[in-house]
Tab-separated table of C-alpha atoms in Angstrom:
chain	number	residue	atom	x	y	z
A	1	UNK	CA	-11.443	-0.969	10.950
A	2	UNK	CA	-13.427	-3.007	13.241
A	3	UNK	CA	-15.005	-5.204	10.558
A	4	UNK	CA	-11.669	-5.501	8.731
A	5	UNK	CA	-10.471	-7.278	11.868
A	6	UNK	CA	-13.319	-9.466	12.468
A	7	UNK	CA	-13.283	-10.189	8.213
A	8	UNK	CA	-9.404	-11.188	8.272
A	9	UNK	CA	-9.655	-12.912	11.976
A	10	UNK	CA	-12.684	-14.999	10.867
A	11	UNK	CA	-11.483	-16.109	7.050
A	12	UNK	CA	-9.559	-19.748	8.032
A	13	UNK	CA	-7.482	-19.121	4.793
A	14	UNK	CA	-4.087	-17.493	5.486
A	15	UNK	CA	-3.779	-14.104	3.691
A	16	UNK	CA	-0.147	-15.345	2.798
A	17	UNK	CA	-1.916	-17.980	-0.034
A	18	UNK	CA	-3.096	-14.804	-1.588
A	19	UNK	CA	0.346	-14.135	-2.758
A	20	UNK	CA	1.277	-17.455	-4.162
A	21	UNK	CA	0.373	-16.568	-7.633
A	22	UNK	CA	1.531	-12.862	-6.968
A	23	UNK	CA	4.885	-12.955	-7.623
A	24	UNK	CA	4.769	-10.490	-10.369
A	25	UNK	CA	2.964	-7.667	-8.255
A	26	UNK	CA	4.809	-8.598	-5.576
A	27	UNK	CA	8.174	-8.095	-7.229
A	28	UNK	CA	6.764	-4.937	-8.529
A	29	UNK	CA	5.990	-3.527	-5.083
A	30	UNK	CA	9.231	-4.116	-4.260
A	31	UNK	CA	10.947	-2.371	-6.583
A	32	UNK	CA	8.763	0.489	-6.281
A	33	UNK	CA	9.911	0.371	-2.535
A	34	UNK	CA	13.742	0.428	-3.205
A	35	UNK	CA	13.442	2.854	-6.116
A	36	UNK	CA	11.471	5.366	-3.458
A	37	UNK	CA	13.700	4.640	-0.352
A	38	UNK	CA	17.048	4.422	-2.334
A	39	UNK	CA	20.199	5.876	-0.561
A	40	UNK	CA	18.087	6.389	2.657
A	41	UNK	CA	18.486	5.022	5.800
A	42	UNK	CA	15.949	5.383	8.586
A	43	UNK	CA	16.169	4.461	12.436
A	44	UNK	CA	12.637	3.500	13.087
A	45	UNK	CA	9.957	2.663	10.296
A	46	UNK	CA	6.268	1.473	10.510
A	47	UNK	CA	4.694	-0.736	8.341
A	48	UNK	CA	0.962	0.450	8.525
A	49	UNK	CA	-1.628	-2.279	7.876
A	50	UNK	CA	1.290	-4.570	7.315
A	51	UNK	CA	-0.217	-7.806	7.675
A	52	UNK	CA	1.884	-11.382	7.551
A	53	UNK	CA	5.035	-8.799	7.325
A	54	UNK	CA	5.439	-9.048	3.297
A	55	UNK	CA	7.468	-5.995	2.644
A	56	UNK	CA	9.131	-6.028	6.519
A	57	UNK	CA	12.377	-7.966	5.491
A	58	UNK	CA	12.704	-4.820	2.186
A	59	UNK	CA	11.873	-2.100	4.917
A	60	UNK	CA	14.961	-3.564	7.116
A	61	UNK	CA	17.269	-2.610	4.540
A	62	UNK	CA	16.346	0.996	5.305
A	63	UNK	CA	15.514	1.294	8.713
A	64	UNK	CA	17.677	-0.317	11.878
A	65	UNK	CA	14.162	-1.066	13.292
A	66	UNK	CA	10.678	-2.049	12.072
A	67	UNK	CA	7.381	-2.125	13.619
A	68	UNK	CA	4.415	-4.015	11.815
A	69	UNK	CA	1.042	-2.742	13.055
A	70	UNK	CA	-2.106	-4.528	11.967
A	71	UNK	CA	-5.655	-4.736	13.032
A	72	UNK	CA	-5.919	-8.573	12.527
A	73	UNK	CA	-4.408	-10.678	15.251
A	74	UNK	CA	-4.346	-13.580	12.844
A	75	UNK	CA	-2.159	-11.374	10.466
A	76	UNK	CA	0.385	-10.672	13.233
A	77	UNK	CA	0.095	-14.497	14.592
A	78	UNK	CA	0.731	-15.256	11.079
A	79	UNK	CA	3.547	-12.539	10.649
A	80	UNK	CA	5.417	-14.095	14.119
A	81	UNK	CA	5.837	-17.485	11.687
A	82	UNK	CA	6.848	-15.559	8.485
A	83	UNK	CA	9.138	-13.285	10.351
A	84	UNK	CA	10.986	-15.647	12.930
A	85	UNK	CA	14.539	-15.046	12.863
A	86	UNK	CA	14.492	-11.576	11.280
A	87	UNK	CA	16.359	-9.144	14.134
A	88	UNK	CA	14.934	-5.524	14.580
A	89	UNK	CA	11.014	-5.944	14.116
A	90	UNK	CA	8.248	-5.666	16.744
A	91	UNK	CA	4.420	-5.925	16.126
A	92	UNK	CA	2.053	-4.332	17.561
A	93	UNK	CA	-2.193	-4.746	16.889
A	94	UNK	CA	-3.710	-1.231	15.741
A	95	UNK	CA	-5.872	-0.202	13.807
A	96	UNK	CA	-4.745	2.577	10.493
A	97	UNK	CA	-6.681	5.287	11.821
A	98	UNK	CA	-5.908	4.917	15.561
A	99	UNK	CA	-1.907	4.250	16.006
A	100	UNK	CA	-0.778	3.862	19.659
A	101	UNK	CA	2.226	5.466	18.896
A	102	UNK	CA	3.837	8.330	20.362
A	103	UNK	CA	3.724	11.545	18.217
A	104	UNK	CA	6.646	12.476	16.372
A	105	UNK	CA	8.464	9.167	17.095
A	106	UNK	CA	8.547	7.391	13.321
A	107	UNK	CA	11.278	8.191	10.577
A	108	UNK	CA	9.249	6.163	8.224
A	109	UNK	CA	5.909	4.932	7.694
A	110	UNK	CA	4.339	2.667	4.909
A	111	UNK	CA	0.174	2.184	3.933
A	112	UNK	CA	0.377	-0.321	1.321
A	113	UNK	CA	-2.190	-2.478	0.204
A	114	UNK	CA	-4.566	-0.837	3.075
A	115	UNK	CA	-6.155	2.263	1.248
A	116	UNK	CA	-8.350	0.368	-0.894
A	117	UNK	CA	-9.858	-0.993	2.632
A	118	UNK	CA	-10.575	2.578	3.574
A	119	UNK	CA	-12.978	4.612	2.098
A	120	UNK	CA	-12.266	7.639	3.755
A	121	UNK	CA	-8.760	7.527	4.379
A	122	UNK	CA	-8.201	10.847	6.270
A	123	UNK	CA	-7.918	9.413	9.422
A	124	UNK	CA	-5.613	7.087	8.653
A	125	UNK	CA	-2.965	9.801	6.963
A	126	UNK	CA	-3.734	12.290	9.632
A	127	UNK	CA	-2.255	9.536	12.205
A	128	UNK	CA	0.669	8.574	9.698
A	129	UNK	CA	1.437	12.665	9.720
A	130	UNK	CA	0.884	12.626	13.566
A	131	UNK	CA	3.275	9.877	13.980
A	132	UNK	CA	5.943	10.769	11.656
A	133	UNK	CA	9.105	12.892	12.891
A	134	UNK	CA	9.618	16.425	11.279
A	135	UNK	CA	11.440	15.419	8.076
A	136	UNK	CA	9.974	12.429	8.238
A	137	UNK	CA	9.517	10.057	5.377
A	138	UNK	CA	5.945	8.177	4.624
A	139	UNK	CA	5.213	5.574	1.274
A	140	UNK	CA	1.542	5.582	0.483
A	141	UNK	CA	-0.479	3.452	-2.082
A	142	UNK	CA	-3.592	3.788	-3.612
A	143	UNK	CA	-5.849	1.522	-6.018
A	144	UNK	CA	-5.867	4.007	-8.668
A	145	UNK	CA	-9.416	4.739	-9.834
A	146	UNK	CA	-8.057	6.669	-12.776
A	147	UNK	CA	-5.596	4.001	-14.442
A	148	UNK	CA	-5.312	3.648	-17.991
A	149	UNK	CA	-7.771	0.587	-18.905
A	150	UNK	CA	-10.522	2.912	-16.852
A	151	UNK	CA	-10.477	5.704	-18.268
A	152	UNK	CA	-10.829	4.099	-21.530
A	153	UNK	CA	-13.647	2.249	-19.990
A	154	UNK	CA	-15.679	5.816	-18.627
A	155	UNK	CA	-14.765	7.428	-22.086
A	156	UNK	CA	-16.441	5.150	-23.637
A	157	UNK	CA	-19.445	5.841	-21.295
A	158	UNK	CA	-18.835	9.362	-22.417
A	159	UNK	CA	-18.099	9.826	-18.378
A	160	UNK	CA	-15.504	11.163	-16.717
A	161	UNK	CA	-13.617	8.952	-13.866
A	162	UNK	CA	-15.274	10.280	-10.498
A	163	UNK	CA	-13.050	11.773	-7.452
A	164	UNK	CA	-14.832	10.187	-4.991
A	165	UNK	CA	-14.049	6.372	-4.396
A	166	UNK	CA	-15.840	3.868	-6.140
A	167	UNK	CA	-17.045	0.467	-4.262
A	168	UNK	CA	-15.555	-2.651	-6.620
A	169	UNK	CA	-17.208	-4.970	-4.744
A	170	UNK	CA	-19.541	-7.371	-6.218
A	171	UNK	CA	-23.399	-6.737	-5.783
A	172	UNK	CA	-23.351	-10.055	-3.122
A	173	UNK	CA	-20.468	-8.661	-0.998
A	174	UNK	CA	-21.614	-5.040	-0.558
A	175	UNK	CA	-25.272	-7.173	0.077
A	176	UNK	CA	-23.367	-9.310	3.140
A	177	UNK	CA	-21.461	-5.926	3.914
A	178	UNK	CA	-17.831	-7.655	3.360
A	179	UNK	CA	-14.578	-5.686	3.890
A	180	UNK	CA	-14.651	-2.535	2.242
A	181	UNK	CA	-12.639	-2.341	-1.647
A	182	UNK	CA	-12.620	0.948	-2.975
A	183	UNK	CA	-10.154	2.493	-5.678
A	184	UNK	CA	-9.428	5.751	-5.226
A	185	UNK	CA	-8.550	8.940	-7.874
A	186	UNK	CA	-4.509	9.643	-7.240
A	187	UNK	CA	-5.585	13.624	-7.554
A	188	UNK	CA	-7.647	12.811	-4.957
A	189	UNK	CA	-5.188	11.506	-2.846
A	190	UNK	CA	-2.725	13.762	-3.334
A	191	UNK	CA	-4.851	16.660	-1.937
A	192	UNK	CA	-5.810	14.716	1.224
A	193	UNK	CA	-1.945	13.900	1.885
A	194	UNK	CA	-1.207	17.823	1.341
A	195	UNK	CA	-4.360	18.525	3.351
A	196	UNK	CA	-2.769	16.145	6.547
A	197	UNK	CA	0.363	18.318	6.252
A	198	UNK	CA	2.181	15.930	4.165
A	199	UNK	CA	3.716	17.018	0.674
A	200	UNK	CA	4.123	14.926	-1.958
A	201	UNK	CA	7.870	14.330	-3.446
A	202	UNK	CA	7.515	11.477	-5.967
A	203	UNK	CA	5.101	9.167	-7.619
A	204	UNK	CA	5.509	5.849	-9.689
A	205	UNK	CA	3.158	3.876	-11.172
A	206	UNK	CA	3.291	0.116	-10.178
A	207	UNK	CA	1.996	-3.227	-11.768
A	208	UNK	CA	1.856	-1.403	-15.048
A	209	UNK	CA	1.865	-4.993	-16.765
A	210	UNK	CA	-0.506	-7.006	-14.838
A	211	UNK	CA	-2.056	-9.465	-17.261
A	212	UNK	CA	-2.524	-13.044	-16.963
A	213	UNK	CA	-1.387	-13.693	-20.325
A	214	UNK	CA	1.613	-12.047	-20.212
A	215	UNK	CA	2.561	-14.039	-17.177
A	216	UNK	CA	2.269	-16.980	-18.830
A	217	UNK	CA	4.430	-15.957	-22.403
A	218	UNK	CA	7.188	-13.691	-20.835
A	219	UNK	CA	9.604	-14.870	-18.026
A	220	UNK	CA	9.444	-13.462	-14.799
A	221	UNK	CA	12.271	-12.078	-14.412
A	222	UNK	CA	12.070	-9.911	-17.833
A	223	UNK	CA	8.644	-8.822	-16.710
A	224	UNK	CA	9.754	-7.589	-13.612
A	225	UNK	CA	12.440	-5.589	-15.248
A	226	UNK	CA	10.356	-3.863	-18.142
A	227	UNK	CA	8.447	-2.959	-15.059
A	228	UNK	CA	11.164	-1.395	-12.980
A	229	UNK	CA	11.870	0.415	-16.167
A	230	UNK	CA	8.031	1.776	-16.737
A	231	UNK	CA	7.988	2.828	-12.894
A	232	UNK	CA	8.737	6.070	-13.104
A	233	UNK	CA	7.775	7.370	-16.902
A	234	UNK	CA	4.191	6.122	-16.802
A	235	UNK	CA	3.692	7.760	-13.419
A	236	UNK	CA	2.946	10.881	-15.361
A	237	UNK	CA	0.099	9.737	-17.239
A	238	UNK	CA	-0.953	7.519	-14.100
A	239	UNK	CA	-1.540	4.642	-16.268
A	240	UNK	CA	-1.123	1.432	-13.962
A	241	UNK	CA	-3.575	-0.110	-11.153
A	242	UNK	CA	-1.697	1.109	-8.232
A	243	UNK	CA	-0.071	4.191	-7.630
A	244	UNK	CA	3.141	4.762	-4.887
A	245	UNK	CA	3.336	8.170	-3.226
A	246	UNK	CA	6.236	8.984	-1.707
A	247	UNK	CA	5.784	12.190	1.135
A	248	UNK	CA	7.331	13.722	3.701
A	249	UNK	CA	6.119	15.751	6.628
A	250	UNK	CA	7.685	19.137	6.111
A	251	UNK	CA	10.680	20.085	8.466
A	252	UNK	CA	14.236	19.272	9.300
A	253	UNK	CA	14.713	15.798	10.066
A	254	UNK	CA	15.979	15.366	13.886
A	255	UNK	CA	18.077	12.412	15.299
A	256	UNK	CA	16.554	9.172	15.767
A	257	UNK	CA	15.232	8.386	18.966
A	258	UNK	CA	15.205	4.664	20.202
């Protein structure tokens, strides 16, 4: 997490420009988040590798209170501009795998956008499960290794799509060792959430229609709905880019602690 820090502290462009043309997956992370968190209500959630604080004003809708964490202190300088004026949010710099929170003290915690930085993740969900209240709630996404346009690809190799992670970086990046990007296989996943003692409820399947050409022929708004409506059916087959995990650490929920 060290280099990620440096990587994102170092790059003069602001990580929010990366979203300007994003509206689409943004939208669709969104409504993966509501559809997940739906009729909940949460007293303290963390948003884990959060950077600028995209999905912190969605998370207050659930929770009374949100912390971001990030590594990068640009990210959070950044996030204290994007953020102004929004009550109930604190920041604090950490790194994924090494929360300074107290055990047992979050009712919700969110990884999004962060796994495909971490190419062994276990750390990272064994904090989120040390973190997390009995009961407690956790959102995780994953890069999915195994979506639909891949395995067509690895058939056609006459391969199979690997459990492991697989390095997407370019042949010049990995060369100037740049910030890890890694997808990842959702079975794989699933077993290393289960094996940090957190079980998985729910999955959805997110960005199922990313395509520059559709982007420009079909309105935004329609796009965004035919995704809301894929969400959930294609999460069976596991057939878009990213994949949303909704867990929870096993045992009766207690009352929120301030």
């Amino acid at each position: 997490m060290a280099q990620r820090t440096n990587q994102y502290d170092d790059n003069p462009q602001s990580y929010r420009t990366y979203w300007v043309s994003r509206g689409y997956e943004h939208d669709a992370e969104v409504a993966a988040l509501r559809r997940l968190l739906e009729g909940r209500h949460f007293g303290h959630a963390a948003d884990v590798g959060g950077g600028y604080g995209r999905l912190v004003p969605v998370l207050r809708e659930f929770a009374d209170r949100v912390t971001l964490v990030d590594a990068s202190r640009k990210q959070l300088n950044d996030a204290e501009v994007y953020l102004k004026g929004l009550a109930g949010v604190s920041m604090r710099l950490m790194s994924a795998d090494g929360l300074g929170l107290h055990s047992a003290s979050v009712d919700l915690v969110t990884l999004i956008r962060v796994m495909h930085h971490l190419p062994d993740p276990r750390g990272a969900l064994a904090e989120i499960a040390r973190v997390l209240r009995p009961g407690g709630t956790a959102v995780v996404e994953t890069a999915n290794l195994a979506h639909a346009a891949n395995r067509l690809r690895y058939a056609a190799h006459r391969r199979r799509v690997p459990l492991s992670p697989v390095d997407i970086r370019s042949a010049e990046n990995r060369e100037r060792d740049s910030i890890p990007f890694v997808n990842h296989h959702p079975r794989t996943v699933a077993g290393q959430l289960e094996a940090a003692g957190l079980r998985v409820e729910r999955r959805l399947s997110v960005s199922n229609l990313r395509s520059a050409r559709l982007k420009r022929v079909v309105p935004h708004s329609a796009l965004v709905r035919a995704e809301g409506a894929l969400q959930s059916p294609l999460a069976r087959v596991g057939f878009g880019p990213s994949i949303f995990f909704l867990v929870r650490k096993p045992g009766p929920a207690g009352p929120s602690r301030a």
